[in-house]
Structure formats: structure tokens, C-alpha cells
mmCIF file of C-alpha atoms in Angstrom:
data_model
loop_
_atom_site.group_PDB
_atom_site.id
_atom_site.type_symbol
_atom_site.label_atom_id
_atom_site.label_comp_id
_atom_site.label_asym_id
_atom_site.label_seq_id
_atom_site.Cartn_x
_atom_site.Cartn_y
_atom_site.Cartn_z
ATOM 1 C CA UNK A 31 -82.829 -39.454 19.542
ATOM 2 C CA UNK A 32 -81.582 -40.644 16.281
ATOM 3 C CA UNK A 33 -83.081 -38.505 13.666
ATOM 4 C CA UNK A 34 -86.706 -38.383 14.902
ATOM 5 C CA UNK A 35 -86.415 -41.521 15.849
ATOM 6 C CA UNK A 36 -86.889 -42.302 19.786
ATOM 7 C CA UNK A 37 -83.586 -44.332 20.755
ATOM 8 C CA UNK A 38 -83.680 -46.531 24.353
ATOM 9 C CA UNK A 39 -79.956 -46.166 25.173
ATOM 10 C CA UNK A 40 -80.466 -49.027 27.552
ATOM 11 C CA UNK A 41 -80.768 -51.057 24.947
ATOM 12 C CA UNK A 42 -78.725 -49.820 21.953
ATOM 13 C CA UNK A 43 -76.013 -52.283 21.436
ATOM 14 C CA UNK A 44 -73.497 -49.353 20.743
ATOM 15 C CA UNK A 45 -74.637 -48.276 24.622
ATOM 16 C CA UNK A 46 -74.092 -51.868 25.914
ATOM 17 C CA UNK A 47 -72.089 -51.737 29.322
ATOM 18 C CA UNK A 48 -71.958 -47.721 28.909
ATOM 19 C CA UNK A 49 -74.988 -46.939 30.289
ATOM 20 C CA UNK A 50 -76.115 -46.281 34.103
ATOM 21 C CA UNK A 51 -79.825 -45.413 34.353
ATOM 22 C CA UNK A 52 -81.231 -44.063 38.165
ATOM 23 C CA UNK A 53 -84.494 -42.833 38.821
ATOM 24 C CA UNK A 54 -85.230 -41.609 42.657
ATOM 25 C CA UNK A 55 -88.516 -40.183 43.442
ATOM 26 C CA UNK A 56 -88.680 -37.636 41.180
ATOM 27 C CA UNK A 57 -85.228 -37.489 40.278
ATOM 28 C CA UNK A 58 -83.617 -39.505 37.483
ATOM 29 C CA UNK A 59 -80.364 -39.653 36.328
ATOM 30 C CA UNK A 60 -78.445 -41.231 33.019
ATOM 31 C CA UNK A 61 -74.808 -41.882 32.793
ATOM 32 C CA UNK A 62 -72.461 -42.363 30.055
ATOM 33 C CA UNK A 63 -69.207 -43.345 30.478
ATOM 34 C CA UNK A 64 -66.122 -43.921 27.860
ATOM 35 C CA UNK A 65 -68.004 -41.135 25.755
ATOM 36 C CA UNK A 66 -67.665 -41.698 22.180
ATOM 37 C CA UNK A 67 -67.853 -39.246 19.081
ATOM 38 C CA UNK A 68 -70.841 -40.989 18.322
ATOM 39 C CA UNK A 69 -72.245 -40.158 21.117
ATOM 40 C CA UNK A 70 -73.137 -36.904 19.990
ATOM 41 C CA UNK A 71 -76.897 -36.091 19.383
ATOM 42 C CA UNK A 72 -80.100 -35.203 21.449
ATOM 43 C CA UNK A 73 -80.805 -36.813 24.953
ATOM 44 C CA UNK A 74 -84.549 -36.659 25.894
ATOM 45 C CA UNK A 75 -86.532 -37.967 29.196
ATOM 46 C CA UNK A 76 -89.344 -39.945 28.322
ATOM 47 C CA UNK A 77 -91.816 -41.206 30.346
ATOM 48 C CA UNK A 78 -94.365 -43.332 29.875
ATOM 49 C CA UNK A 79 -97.512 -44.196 32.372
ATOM 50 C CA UNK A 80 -100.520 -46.663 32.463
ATOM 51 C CA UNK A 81 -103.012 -44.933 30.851
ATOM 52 C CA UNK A 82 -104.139 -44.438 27.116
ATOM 53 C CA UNK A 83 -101.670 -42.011 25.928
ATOM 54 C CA UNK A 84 -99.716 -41.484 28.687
ATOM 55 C CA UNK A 85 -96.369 -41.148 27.669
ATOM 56 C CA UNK A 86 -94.467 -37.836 27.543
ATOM 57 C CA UNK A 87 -90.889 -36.700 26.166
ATOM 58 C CA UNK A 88 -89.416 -33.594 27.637
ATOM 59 C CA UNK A 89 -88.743 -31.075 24.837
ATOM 60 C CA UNK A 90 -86.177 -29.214 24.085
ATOM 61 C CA UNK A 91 -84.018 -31.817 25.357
ATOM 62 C CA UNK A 92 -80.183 -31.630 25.814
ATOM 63 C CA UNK A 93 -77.882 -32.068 23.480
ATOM 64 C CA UNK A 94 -74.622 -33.360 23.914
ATOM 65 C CA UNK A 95 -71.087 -32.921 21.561
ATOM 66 C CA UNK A 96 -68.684 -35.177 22.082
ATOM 67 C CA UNK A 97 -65.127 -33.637 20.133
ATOM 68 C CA UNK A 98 -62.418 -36.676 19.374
ATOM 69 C CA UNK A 99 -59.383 -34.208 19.211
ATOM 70 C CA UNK A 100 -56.926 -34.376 16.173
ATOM 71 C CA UNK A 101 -53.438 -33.458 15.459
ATOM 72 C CA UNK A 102 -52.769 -32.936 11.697
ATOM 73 C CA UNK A 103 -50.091 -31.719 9.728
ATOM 74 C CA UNK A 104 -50.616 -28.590 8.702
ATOM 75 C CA UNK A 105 -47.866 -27.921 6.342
ATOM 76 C CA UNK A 106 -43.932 -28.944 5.914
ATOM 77 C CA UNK A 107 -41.667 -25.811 6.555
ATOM 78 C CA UNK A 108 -38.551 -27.620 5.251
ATOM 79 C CA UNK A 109 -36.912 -30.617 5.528
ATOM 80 C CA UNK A 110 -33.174 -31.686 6.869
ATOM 81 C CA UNK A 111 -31.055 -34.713 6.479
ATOM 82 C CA UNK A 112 -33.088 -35.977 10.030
ATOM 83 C CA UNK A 113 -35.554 -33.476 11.150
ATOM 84 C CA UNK A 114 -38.263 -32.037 9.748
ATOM 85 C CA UNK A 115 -39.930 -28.678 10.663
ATOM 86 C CA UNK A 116 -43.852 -28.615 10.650
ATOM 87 C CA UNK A 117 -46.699 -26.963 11.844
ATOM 88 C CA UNK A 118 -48.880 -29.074 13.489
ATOM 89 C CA UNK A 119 -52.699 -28.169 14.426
ATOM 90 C CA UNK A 120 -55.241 -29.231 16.994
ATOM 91 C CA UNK A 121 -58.360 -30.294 15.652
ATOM 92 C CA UNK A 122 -62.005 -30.276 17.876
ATOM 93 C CA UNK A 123 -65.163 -30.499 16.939
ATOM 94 C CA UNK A 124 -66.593 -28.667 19.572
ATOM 95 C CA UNK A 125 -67.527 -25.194 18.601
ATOM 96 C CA UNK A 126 -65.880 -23.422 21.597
ATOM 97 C CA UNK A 127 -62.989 -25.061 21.009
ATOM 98 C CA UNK A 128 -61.421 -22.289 19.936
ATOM 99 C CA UNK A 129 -61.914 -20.251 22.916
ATOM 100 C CA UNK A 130 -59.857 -23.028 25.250
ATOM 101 C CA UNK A 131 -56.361 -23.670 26.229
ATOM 102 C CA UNK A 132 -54.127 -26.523 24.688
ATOM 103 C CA UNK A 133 -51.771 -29.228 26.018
ATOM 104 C CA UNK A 134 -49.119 -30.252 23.687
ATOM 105 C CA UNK A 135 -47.233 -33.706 24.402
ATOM 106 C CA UNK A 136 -43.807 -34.546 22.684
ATOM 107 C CA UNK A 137 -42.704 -38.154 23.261
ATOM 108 C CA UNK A 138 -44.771 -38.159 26.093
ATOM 109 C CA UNK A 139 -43.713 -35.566 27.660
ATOM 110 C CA UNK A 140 -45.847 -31.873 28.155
ATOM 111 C CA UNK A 141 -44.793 -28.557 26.522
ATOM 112 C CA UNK A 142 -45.511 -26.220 29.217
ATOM 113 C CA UNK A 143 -45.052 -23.323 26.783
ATOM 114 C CA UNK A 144 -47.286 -23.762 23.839
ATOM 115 C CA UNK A 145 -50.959 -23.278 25.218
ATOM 116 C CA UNK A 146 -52.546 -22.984 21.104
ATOM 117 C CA UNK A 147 -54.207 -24.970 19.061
ATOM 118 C CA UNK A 148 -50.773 -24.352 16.389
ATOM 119 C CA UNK A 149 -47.423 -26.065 17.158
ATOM 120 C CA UNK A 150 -43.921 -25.623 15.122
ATOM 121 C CA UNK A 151 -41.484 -27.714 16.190
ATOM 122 C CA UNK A 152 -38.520 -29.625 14.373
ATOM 123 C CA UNK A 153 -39.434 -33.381 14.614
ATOM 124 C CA UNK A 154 -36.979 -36.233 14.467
ATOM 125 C CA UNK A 155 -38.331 -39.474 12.571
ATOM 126 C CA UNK A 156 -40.408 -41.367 14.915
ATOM 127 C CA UNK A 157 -41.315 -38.520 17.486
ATOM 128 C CA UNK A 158 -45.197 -39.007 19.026
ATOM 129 C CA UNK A 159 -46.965 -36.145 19.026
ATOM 130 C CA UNK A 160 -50.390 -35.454 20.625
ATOM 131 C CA UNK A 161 -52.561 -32.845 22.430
ATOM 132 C CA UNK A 162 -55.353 -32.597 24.828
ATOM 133 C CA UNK A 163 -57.625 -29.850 26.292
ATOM 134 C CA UNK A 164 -56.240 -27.655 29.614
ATOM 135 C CA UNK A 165 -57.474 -29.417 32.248
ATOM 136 C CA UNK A 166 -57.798 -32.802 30.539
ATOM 137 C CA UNK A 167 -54.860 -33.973 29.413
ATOM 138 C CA UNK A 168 -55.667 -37.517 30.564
ATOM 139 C CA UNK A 169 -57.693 -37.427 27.140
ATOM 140 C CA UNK A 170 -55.245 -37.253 24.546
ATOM 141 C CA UNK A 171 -55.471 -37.368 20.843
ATOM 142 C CA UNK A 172 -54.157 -40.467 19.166
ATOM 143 C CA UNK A 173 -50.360 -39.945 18.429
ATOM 144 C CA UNK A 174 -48.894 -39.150 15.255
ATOM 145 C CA UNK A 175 -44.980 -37.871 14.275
ATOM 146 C CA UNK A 176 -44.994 -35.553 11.190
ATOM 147 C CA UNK A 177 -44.505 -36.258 7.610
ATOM 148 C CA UNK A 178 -40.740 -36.556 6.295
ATOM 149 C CA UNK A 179 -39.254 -36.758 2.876
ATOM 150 C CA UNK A 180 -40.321 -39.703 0.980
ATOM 151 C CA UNK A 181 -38.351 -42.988 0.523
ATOM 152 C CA UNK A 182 -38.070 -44.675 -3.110
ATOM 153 C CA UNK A 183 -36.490 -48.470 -3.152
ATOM 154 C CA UNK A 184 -36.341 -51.324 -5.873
ATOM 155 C CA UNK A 185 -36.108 -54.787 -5.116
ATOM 156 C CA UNK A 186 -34.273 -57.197 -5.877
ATOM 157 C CA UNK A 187 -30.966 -54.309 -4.697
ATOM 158 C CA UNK A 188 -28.469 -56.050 -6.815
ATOM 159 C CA UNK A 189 -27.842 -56.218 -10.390
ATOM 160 C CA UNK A 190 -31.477 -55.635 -12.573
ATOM 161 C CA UNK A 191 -31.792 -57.595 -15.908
ATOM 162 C CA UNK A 192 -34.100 -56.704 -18.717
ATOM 163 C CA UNK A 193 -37.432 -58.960 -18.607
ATOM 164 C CA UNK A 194 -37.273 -60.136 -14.591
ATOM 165 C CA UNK A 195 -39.233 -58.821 -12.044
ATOM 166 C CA UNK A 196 -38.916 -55.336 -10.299
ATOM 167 C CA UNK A 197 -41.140 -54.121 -7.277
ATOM 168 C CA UNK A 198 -40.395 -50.261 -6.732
ATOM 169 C CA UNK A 199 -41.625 -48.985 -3.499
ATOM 170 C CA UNK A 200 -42.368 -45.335 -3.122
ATOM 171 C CA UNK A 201 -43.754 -44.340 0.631
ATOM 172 C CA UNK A 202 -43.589 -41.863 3.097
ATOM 173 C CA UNK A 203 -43.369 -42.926 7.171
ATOM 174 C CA UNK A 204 -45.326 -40.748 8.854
ATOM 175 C CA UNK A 205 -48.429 -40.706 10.712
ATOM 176 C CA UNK A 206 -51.398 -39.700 9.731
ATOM 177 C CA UNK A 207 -50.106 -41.541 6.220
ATOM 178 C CA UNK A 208 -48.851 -39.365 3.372
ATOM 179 C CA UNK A 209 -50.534 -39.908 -0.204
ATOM 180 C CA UNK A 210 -47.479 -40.138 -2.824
ATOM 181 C CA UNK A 211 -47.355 -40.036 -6.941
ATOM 182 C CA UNK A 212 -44.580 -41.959 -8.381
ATOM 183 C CA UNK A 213 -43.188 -40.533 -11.369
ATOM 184 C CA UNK A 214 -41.736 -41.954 -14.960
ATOM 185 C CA UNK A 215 -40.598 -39.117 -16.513
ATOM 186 C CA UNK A 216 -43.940 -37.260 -16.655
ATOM 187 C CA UNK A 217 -45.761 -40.416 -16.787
ATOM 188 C CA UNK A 218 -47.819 -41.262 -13.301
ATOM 189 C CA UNK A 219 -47.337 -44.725 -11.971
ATOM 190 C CA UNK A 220 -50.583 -46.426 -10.511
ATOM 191 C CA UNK A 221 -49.250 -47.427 -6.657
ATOM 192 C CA UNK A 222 -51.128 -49.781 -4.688
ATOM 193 C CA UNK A 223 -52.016 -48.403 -1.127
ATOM 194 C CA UNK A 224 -48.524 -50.179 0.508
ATOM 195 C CA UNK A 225 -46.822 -47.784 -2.122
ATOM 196 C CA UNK A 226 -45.719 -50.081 -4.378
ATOM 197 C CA UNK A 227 -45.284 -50.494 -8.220
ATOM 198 C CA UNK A 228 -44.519 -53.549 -9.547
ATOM 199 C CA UNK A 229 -42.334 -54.129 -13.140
ATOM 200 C CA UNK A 230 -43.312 -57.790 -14.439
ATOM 201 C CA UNK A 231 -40.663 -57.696 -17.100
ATOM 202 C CA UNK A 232 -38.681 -54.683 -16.868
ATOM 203 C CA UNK A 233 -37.060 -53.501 -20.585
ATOM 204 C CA UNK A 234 -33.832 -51.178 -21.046
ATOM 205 C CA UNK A 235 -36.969 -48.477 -21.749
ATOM 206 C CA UNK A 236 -37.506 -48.900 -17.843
ATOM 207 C CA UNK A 237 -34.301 -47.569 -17.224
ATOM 208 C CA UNK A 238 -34.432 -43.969 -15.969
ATOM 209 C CA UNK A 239 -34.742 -41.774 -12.854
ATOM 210 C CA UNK A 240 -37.727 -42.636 -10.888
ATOM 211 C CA UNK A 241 -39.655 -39.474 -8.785
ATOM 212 C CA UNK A 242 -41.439 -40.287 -5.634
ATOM 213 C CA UNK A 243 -43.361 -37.255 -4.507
ATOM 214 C CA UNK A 244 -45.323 -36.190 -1.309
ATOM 215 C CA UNK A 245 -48.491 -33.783 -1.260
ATOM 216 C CA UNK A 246 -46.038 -31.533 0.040
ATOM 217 C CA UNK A 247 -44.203 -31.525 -3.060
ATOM 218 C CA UNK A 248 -41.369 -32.952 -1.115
ATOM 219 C CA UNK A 249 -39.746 -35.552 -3.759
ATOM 220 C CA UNK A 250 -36.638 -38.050 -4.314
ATOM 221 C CA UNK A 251 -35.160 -39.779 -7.059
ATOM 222 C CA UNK A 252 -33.999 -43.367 -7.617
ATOM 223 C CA UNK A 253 -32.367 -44.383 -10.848
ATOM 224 C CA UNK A 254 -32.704 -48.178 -11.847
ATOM 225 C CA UNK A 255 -29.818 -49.782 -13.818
ATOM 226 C CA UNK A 256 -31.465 -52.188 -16.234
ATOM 227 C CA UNK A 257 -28.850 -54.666 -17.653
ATOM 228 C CA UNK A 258 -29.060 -56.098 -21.193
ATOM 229 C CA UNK A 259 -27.589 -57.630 -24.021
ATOM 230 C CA UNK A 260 -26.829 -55.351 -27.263
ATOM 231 C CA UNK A 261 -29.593 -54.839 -29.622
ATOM 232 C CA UNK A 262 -28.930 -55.079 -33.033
ATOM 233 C CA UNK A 263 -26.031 -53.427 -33.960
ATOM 234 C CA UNK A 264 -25.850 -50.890 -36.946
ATOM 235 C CA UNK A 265 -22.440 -49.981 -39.473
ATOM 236 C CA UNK A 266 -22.086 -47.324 -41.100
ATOM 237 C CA UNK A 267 -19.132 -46.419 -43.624
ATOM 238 C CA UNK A 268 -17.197 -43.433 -44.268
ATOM 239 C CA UNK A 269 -16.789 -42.741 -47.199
ATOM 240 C CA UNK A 270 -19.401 -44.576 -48.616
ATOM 241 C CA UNK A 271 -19.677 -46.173 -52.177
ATOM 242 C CA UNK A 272 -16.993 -47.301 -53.959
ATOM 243 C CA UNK A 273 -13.554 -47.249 -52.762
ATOM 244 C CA UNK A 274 -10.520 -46.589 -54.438
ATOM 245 C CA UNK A 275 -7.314 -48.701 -54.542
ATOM 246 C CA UNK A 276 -5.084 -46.999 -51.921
ATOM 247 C CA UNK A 277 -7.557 -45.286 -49.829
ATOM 248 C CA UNK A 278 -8.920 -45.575 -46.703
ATOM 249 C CA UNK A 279 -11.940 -46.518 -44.952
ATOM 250 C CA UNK A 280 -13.345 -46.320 -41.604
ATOM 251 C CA UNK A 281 -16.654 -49.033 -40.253
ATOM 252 C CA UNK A 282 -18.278 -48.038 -37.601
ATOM 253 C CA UNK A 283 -20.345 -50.183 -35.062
ATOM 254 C CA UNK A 284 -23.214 -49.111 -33.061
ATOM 255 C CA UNK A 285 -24.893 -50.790 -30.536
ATOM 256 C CA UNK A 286 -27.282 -49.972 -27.728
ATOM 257 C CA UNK A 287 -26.285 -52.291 -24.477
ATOM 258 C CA UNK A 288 -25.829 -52.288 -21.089
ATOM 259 C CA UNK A 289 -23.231 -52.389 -20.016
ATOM 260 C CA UNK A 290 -21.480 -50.906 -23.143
ATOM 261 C CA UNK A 291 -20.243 -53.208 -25.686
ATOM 262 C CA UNK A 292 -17.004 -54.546 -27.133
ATOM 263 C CA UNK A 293 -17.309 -54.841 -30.828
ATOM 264 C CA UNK A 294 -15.061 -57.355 -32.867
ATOM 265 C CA UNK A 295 -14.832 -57.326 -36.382
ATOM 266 C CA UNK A 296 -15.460 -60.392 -39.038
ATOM 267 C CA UNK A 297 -15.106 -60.746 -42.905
ATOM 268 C CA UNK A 298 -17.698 -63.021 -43.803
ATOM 269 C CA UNK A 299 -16.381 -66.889 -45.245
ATOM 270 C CA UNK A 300 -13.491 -65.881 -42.830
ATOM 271 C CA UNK A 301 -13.478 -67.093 -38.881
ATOM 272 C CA UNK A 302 -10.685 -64.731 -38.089
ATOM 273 C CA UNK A 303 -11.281 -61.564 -36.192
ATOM 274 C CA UNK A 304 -10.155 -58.857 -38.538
ATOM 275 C CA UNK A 305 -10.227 -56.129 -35.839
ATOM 276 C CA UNK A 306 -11.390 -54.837 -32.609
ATOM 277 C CA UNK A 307 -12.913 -51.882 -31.215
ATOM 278 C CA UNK A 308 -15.926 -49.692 -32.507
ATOM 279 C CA UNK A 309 -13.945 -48.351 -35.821
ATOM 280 C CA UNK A 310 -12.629 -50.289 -38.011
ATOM 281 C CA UNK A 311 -9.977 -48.322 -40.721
ATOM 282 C CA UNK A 312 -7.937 -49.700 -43.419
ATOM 283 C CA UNK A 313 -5.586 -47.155 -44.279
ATOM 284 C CA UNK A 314 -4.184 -48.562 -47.830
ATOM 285 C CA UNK A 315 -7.054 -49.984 -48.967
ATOM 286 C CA UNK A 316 -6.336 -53.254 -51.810
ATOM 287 C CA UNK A 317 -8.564 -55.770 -54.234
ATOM 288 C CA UNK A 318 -8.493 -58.355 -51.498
ATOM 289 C CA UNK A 319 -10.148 -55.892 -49.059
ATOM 290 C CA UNK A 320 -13.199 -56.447 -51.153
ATOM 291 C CA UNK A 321 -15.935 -58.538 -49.764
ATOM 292 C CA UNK A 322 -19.100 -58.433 -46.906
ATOM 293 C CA UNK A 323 -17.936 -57.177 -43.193
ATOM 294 C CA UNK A 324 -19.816 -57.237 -39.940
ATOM 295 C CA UNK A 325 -19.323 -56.318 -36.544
ATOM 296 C CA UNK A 326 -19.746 -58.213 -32.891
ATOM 297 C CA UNK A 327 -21.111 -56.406 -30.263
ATOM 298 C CA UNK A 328 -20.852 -58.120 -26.660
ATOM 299 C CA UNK A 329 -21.429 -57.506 -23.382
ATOM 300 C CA UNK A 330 -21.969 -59.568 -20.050
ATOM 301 C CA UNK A 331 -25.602 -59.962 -21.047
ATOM 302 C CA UNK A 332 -25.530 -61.619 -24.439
ATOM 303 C CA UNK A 333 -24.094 -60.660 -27.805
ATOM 304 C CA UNK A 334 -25.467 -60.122 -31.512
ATOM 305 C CA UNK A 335 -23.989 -59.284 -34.843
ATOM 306 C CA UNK A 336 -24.674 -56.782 -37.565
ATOM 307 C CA UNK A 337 -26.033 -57.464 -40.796
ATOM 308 C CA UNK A 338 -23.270 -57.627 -43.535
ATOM 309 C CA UNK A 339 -21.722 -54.401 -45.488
ATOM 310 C CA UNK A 340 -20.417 -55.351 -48.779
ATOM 311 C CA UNK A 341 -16.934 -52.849 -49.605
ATOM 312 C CA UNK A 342 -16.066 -52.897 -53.627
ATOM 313 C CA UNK A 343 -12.807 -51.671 -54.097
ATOM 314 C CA UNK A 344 -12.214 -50.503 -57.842
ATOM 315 C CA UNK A 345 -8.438 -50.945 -59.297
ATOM 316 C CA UNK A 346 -6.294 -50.911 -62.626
ATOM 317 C CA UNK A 347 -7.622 -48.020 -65.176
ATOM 318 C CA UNK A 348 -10.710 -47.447 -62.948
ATOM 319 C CA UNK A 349 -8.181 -47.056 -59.723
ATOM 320 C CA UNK A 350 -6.437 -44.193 -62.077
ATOM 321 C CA UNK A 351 -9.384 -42.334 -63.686
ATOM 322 C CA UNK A 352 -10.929 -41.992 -59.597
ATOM 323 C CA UNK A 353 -7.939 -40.329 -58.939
ATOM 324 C CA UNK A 354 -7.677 -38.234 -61.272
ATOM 325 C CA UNK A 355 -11.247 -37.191 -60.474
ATOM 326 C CA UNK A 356 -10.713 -36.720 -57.021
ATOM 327 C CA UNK A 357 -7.626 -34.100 -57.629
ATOM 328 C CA UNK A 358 -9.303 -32.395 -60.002
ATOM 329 C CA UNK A 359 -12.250 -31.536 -57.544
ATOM 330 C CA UNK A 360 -10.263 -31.326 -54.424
ATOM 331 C CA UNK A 361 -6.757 -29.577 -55.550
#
């Protein structure tokens, strides 16, 4: 019966080449073979005569469970460098399962000393483990080998650049599959069901350490390098406003890049490098230091220049009275 529906097995398609139906005298007989957990449900007689009304199912009838046995991961005790210790459980859906004896297989091969449904072992990546009821161990579960950490990759493996493509793969192999979170920081990262997340123009904000992490909590990292050319670069000046004749001054450059910069220094209406290296000090400054500096900054990506900072250097009288100012305050 499906339901309270009358079902002919004979003729289900589900049944098709299943199904052996004998009926001797009084005694009839129905075999199913390569029993299914859909097989499960209420088996009646029916029989059915030539007269008005003549047809008669046997009730109660008998009802048969079919269990499709299960090995799951019940929880991760710890992971190694290339096992990892589990306990595994034998699933049934058979009510008295719990009240029979268990077969474990490792690799194929029987554990003649577990006899529960619970099994801690240490597992090696790729080890096949099943189980089967006491006395029918030709019936195994399907196989599975128990979760391990995760593994995090990036493609392309070489050098990254900011604004190609970047597929990051976060996954776990194990069977049954493990569900993982990829992590940004404390930002989640949709994954498609292969595990992967895909950059279609990675920036120099994409680069950071990367978490991929199990249900278990089980987790590791992957830092991606993303390569590009300086951003603007910023000068600042120390000290700043104006500068007296015979004093010094120190520019500095500042650029975010990757890799770092060099920084070279220009006067502007002048081609000639004036210096190299992030600071820039005049020591003695004079009237021809005067004018509109910038800085360089270059790396192997690209390179890009500051705007301008004009320096005004004040001399004669001016150069005198400053000075005199400055001792009186600071001697």
C-alpha cells in the first residue's frame, strides 16, 4: 500500500524485474529481491473473485522496514599533519538497530574488535570506511574516509596583479562532503558548491589573509600577494612654512605600492634628479633652493608622481630678524 492507496507491485515500475509472485493451492508467496529503502511500507494479500464484490484484502497486513545503513562523522577529535582522529557512527533506520552487533570495515578489511555502532580510529587521507550488520556484512554501507583539515588555493600560483582574475578555492576532501565558510577578515565569501570564489579584478584591498573553515571549526589560512603600481604619492615637509637661509629641511615621500617603492626626487623646470630615497634634506638651505619639488615613486608595476610642494626660502634682513626670533624662543 502506498498511503491508502492499493499498489500492484507486479506492476509498479519501481518493482520491475524485482518481483516474484507464486500462488499454489492455497498458498501464495511474493518475493522481493535487491530490497530497497523504498521498499519500506505495508504489504497486503488481496484477492479478488468473480462475483459482485468479491474481492478481499487481508488486514492487518505486514509491514516491512528496509534500513540503508550509514556511516557519518560524528565529530573531529583533533587533527595531525596526516591523520585525523574521529568518531565515526553507524546509522539504521530500523528501530532494533540498536539492540544488534556491528561490523566495521577499514580499507576493506574487518575490525574484529569493535562490535558498536561508535568507532574512533585515526584515519589517514583517503582511508574507506564502512559497516554492516553481524551476520551480514555482505551488505555494507557505502564507503566514506573522514573529514580532514580544509585546503585553501588561488589560481593563477604565480605572481597576482591588481585588476586580473583570481579563483580562490576553499574545500575539504572527505566523504560524506564537508560544508566550508571562506573568510575575508570577518566578511563571509559566497562559495559555489565546488568551493570556489572567484576575484574578477582583484585590487591591493584584496590583499589579506584568507580563512577557510570546516563545520568543525577546523580552519587554514592563505595570504594572497596582490602586486601594484604606487598610488598617488603624498610629501610632507618638516618644518613647514617658510624656511630660513641656512637651515635645513627634510621632504618626505609616501606611497602605498607593492612591491615597495623607490622614490626619486625632481625640481620642477629641471630634468635632473635632485635626490633619491624617501627623505629628501638640504642641510644649508640657500635662495636658489626656492622653487616647486616632487617626488617619483616606482616600482615593477608602474610609477606616479606627487603633486608639487612649493619651498620659499626668506634671506637678507628677513634671513636675520628669523634668527633672531628663533634664539630668542629656543635659547
Amino acid at each position: 500500500m502506498k498511503g491508502d492507496e492499493h499498489v500492484d507491485v507486479r506492476t509498479e515500475a519501481e518493482f520491475a524485474g524485482r518481483v516474484q509472485y507464486h500462488c499454489d493451492n492455497k498458498d501464495c508467496t511474493l518475493r522481493i529481491t535487491d530490497l530497497r529503502e523504498s521498499d519500506s511500507a505495508e504489504y497486503r494479500f488481496r484477492f479478488v473473485t468473480n462475483q459482485p464484490g468479491g474481492k478481499y484484502s487481508g488486514s492487518p497486513g505486514v509491514t516491512l522496514s528496509v534500513t540503508a545503513l550509514q556511516v557519518k562523522v560524528s565529530r573531529i577529535i583533533s587533527v595531525h599533519q596526516t591523520q585525523t582522529e574521529a568518531e565515526l557512527k553507524c546509522e539504521s533506520s530500523c528501530s532494533p538497530a540498536g539492540r544488534l552487533s556491528y561490523v566495521w570495515f577499514k580499507n576493506g578489511q574487518k575490525n574484529t574488535t569493535q562490535q558498536t555502532s561508535a568507532y574512533t580510529d585515526y584515519f589517514n587521507p583517503g582511508d574507506n570506511i564502512s559497516c554492516a550488520f553481524s551476520g551480514y556484512e555482505d551488505y555494507r554501507s557505502p564507503s566514506v574516509y573522514p573529514s580532514k583539515l580544509p585546503s585553501v588555493s588561488v589560481s593563477p600560483s604565480g605572481e597576482i596583479v591588481e585588476h586580473s582574475s583570481v579563483t580562490l578555492t576553499c574545500r575539504t576532501h572527505a566523504d560524506p562532503a564537508a560544508n566550508n565558510t571562506l573568510y575575508k577578515g570577518k566578511q563571509t565569501l559566497p562559495l559555489t558548491p565546488e568551493g570556489i570564489y572567484n576575484f574578477t579584478s582583484i585590487s591591493s584591498e584584496d590583499r589579506r589573509i584568507y580563512e577557510c573553515k570546516t563545520e568543525d571549526q577546523l580552519s587554514v589560512s592563505l595570504f594572497i600577494d596582490v602586486q601594484y603600481a604606487p598610488k598617488l604619492p603624498s610629501v610632507s615637509v618638516s618644518p613647514s612654512g617658510e624656511l630660513v637661509e641656512g637651515s635645513s629641511v627634510t621632504l618626505t615621500c609616501s606611497s602605498d605600492a607593492n612591491p615597495a617603492a623607490n622614490y626619486t626626487w625632481y625640481k620642477e623646470n629641471d630634468n635632473s634628479a635632485k635626490a633619491s630615497g624617501q627623505n629628501f634634506i638640504i642641510t644649508d638651505v640657500r635662495p636658489e633652493h626656492s622653487g616647486s619639488y616632487y617626488c617619483e615613486a616606482q616600482n615593477t608595476r608602474g610609477r606616479r608622481s606627487s603633486t608639487s610642494h612649493h619651498l620659499t626660502v626668506v634671506t637678507g634682513a628677513l634671513s636675520t630678524f628669523y634668527k633672531s626670533v628663533y634664539c630668542n624662543l629656543f635659547h
